[in-house]
Amino acid sequence: MFWDSDVGKWIEAASYALAHRRDDDIEAKIEAAIDDLEKAQAPDGYLNCWYLGREPDKRWTNLRDNHEMYNAGHLLEGAVAYFQVTGRRRFLDIMERYLDHIYATFGTGPNQRRGYDGHEEIELALMKLYYLTGERKHLDFATYIINERGQQPPHYFDIERERREGGDTRQPYVHGNYEYSQSHKPVRDQDKVVGHAVRAMYLYTAMADLAAELNDPELKRACEVLWDDVMQTKMYVTAGLGPSAHNEGFTHDFDLPNQTAYAETCASVALIFWAQRMLHLDLDGKYADILELAMFNGALSGLSRDGEHYFYANPLESDGTPTRWEWHTCPCCTMNVSRLVASVGQYFLSTAEDGVAFHLYGGIASNVDIAGTKVSLREVSTYPWSGDIKIHVDPETPATFDVKLRIPDWCEGAGVSVNGETIDLSTAEKGYLTINREWQKGDVISLDLPMPPVRLYAHPGVIMDAGRVALKRGPLVYCLEETDNPGGKVQRLKLPRHAQLRTEKSDLFDGIVTLKADATAIDEADFRQLYRTDPPQETPSTLTAVPYFLWANREQGSMVVWVPEAVG
Amino acid sequence: MFWDSDVGKWIEAASYALAHRRDDDIEAKIEAAIDDLEKAQAPDGYLNCWYLGREPDKRWTNLRDNHEMYNAGHLLEGAVAYFQVTGRRRFLDIMERYLDHIYATFGTGPNQRRGYDGHEEIELALMKLYYLTGERKHLDFATYIINERGQQPPHYFDIERERREGGDTRQPYVHGNYEYSQSHKPVRDQDKVVGHAVRAMYLYTAMADLAAELNDPELKRACEVLWDDVMQTKMYVTAGLGPSAHNEGFTHDFDLPNQTAYAETCASVALIFWAQRMLHLDLDGKYADILELAMFNGALSGLSRDGEHYFYANPLESDGTPTRWEWHTCPCCTMNVSRLVASVGQYFLSTAEDGVAFHLYGGIASNVDIAGTKVSLREVSTYPWSGDIKIHVDPETPATFDVKLRIPDWCEGAGVSVNGETIDLSTAEKGYLTINREWQKGDVISLDLPMPPVRLYAHPGVIMDAGRVALKRGPLVYCLEETDNPGGKVQRLKLPRHAQLRTEKSDLFDGIVTLKADATAIDEADFRQLYRTDPPQETPSTLTAVPYFLWANREQGSMVVWVPEAVG
């Protein structure tokens, strides 16, 4: 019953792809899907293929579990993207008819039900439609469902269940409580990140959108409190979210097991959405740091190098058994990572009337309007392999405006110059350096972000990481894979605390930077028993680490992010 | 549908309790249960309360899943124990009528079905009945079901499914394959321990019984190969078995996660049964070592100190969330650990015509017949807290026979004397020292088993134990509990490799021996972030370890068996 959402996400991803390169075959496929949706749509606008095909009289009877608005949200995101890229309105018209039906059915009016969906998503899609059309009704409905969420007593899901199942025949609710869908209390009262991770991230994304749009300090504050909670106690070092397969989501503070990490790809993708909205709400590098972390690690790991294999769960440790899926019975992650990759340019910079802010580095060219002037912007770098970045700022005519450059929190000793003239970084605030000047064609900003490899240590509350370190360079978290460290499981390697971490330009994956260090290794062959009293013989060795997002693209084998430290 | 088994196990445990002290109330309860069973029994002898009450026409249609023979086996064990303790035959008669029905229904005869149970248990119960009665038919049926197991094509469970579900309506088998029930191949061809851990242990117990009884070298060899497999690659250091909740059982080699360890109490109890039977098959200390390890650790941990709380799963690490159950919807473990504790005396020694072998130490008094003489045996010690053991050997009249003393594999530098005269230990073979002499009233053997605390290191294939050590003293595996090590999760403590492990007689639990060591501790309060590049400040500290079997008897908190080693 969630498959409409995958059609929507596919159309969205395909539309972003079309923005890069028109493709008749893809366009024909999208149009065919829209034909089907148009045919399926009920005369009153309702459009959910599962219910229309199987249980047409049961529509809107189980918002808690059955994803109707969630599906509508993803279809709507697809329709918005397709319209933005092609200018074709047909899909958008279909969805607006559906939305009119939804708006008539749900709300606080006398003949309306006070419903909202168990799986958040339509909220953020409605905000996109509002930004596109400026039509107030979309903002109003988004406001309504966000405010209505978790209101009680009575709880809408209870009312609905009573209606569906009657007094005594209630089925036990498999998810136990409404934390699963973040509907345990009104959103402004929520201060702990709970439940299904993807649902949570989609909700918070829309809350941040709405806080910005309505200039609502209370909602903004809720977003900030939730942000701090997840950052301080619930995020994997890869920006993976949600340790537990049981609820596909969050558990208790510091519960971050590595081998069994769920860390659904969709959750890291959705964290990127939320971080971007927080950044729009408040230009603070701490949001961009996480956006970058999720982008280069926990989200990207979900997609194989060949673009055709996936991770639904993203463990941080493996004894060699799991491998990527070719497909998944719940294929949400495949399309989610695809639409992210196809739209990655949306995350690099944002513009305001008086300037532009660079959030991510890599290679991007963009033409923007700033302070009434057309400005061509071009980032040139081999980031994240090197922190040596050039940004060409070419206004059509000389113009004075701000260029804000994110100085990542992980970076110490950054250097910036414009046309060779050094800029003082001490004026940087909240992770951004502002350069205000009259920009002229040919201006070049040089940004030098030193990225020596570092060790990370986890809070001792994270019991699985005790005695272990993670390796990171710039935005990339590294891992050990058995194929680069043959001779047994990679966990046999131990890294002395003071061993130097060396970078090496390798031939792997078209030339990535690997990390190397002197290490000690336990010889498995020396171990005849499962347990013994003699300390293992440790022999000098070298360890090789590769970026986490590239793991499981070669021979199957063990992998570890948190490397045991050697005993002195 | 497995509840008959719990009635059987309760009667068995209660019977053993009666052997220690008669109790009218318990006897009345047992008799009432037998009344009910007698009333429930069908005229043809069939006796399964679930089927008789709910689906009387479906009996014997799903041996694969529905535990009918398993239930019969546990009832039979209860009947045997009750008869042995009280001499009352009624329950045994009921069960023998039921067995006659089973023997008529299943077998290789022309009108019989070639069935056996998906959950092994009746096999070992039948061997008990055979030992009690000497009636060949019980041995024959045990032989038949052990030999029939896993024979194919066709596989009996497929035949049965075909009959039950017809051609096209087959339900997918939830356990995927027949390894779950060790019926994937004939038992003599099995060389890897697979599937549901308790089922596996019950099967191997009966296989070892049968190998001894039939003097079957092929079956003995299969037992030995399976033993080596589990010992070398699949057993927790606590003698816990079966890492996975998914199949309540075994996975792949070295897959021994600590926090998520299933390690069902029943599986360690059943390992004790198997080890005892292997010991009967071959007096080798390696079996007694494991019997002792399971007894004092993985099995005993399942029962709380107050005798009223239980663990179904026995993790080796906790962040403080799990606690003992007051009860369990599947209460198998509660009765299993109870019947073990109530019958613990059965495991201390065994006799042969020409001698007696001591397997376990503690405190036990037993009167046995050896070489035609009544001999009173009395072990006196505070074992396992001390390895200083006295054994009083008092034959009615002077008699020459062997006294075999197990010298545990974990012990170095053991000393033995008889009446103060030192015995040479170099003649000990396969873990047993044989003392042959003319024993007289008043003879005292002194056994000194030094038990300095030691560190254990796991095979590097066990990825979760990398960089960690387990602490052990004598037969006891120790753990750190937060209540003894306040200030944060116990995983914040690290043990330097060369720190001395000290023993301390404590006031805890009526005077256990704790372990102490100088350690380093990370100050959680010093950690403001989830991850950071600065190595944690480690301050000198002391760690206190208590026996694993006693964990979760005091304040809830974190616990760890595998302690991180400190970085030098």
Short mmCIF file of N, CA and C in Angstrom, two decimals, chain B residues 30 48 115 122 178 182 184 197 203 221 232 254 278 284 300 314 354 358 364 368 379 386 400 487 517 545 565:
data_model
loop_
_atom_site.label_atom_id
_atom_site.label_comp_id
_atom_site.label_asym_id
_atom_site.label_seq_id
_atom_site.Cartn_x
_atom_site.Cartn_y
_atom_site.Cartn_z
N ILE B 30 0.96 -32.07 42.30
CA ILE B 30 1.35 -33.01 41.24
C ILE B 30 0.21 -33.98 40.98
N ASN B 48 -2.64 -35.08 24.28
CA ASN B 48 -2.06 -33.75 24.06
C ASN B 48 -3.18 -32.77 24.31
N GLY B 115 7.13 -40.74 10.86
CA GLY B 115 7.26 -39.41 11.45
C GLY B 115 8.21 -39.35 12.62
N ILE B 122 11.62 -36.09 22.99
CA ILE B 122 11.12 -37.41 23.39
C ILE B 122 12.24 -38.45 23.31
N TYR B 178 15.25 -27.06 6.83
CA TYR B 178 15.14 -28.05 7.89
C TYR B 178 16.34 -28.06 8.83
N GLN B 182 17.25 -29.57 12.73
CA GLN B 182 18.30 -30.59 12.58
C GLN B 182 17.78 -31.79 11.79
N HIS B 184 17.78 -31.69 8.34
CA HIS B 184 18.22 -31.40 6.97
C HIS B 184 18.98 -32.57 6.37
N ALA B 197 18.78 -23.91 18.99
CA ALA B 197 19.83 -24.42 19.87
C ALA B 197 19.33 -25.49 20.84
N LEU B 203 18.68 -33.24 20.87
CA LEU B 203 18.99 -34.32 19.92
C LEU B 203 20.34 -34.95 20.23
N ARG B 221 30.93 -40.93 16.85
CA ARG B 221 31.78 -40.05 16.05
C ARG B 221 31.00 -38.79 15.66
N GLN B 232 34.52 -25.08 19.10
CA GLN B 232 35.56 -24.31 18.43
C GLN B 232 35.04 -23.03 17.78
N PHE B 254 31.69 -18.15 14.66
CA PHE B 254 32.22 -16.95 15.33
C PHE B 254 31.21 -15.82 15.44
N MET B 278 28.04 -37.20 27.08
CA MET B 278 29.35 -37.40 26.44
C MET B 278 30.35 -37.96 27.45
N ASP B 284 36.16 -38.03 29.72
CA ASP B 284 37.14 -37.04 29.28
C ASP B 284 36.78 -35.72 29.95
N LEU B 300 22.94 -21.03 35.01
CA LEU B 300 22.55 -20.48 36.32
C LEU B 300 22.15 -19.02 36.22
N ASN B 314 20.23 -14.65 27.56
CA ASN B 314 21.31 -14.31 28.49
C ASN B 314 22.39 -13.52 27.77
N ASP B 354 33.88 -50.57 39.30
CA ASP B 354 35.18 -50.59 39.98
C ASP B 354 35.61 -49.22 40.50
N PHE B 358 34.59 -38.23 40.25
CA PHE B 358 34.06 -36.92 40.66
C PHE B 358 34.23 -35.93 39.51
N ILE B 364 28.62 -32.15 48.54
CA ILE B 364 27.63 -33.19 48.25
C ILE B 364 27.92 -34.40 49.13
N VAL B 368 26.94 -44.76 47.81
CA VAL B 368 26.97 -45.51 46.56
C VAL B 368 27.49 -46.91 46.82
N GLU B 379 31.80 -34.58 49.85
CA GLU B 379 32.66 -33.48 49.41
C GLU B 379 32.42 -32.31 50.34
N SER B 386 36.56 -21.16 46.62
CA SER B 386 37.90 -21.63 46.91
C SER B 386 38.08 -22.99 46.25
N THR B 400 39.08 -52.01 47.80
CA THR B 400 39.98 -51.44 46.78
C THR B 400 39.15 -51.02 45.57
N GLY B 487 29.19 5.57 38.23
CA GLY B 487 29.82 6.71 37.56
C GLY B 487 29.59 6.70 36.06
N ALA B 517 40.70 -4.77 40.04
CA ALA B 517 41.93 -4.45 39.31
C ALA B 517 42.03 -2.94 39.15
N ALA B 545 34.60 -6.76 39.64
CA ALA B 545 33.83 -7.73 38.84
C ALA B 545 33.16 -8.74 39.76
N GLU B 565 40.19 -3.48 26.78
CA GLU B 565 41.55 -3.34 27.30
C GLU B 565 42.01 -1.89 27.14
#
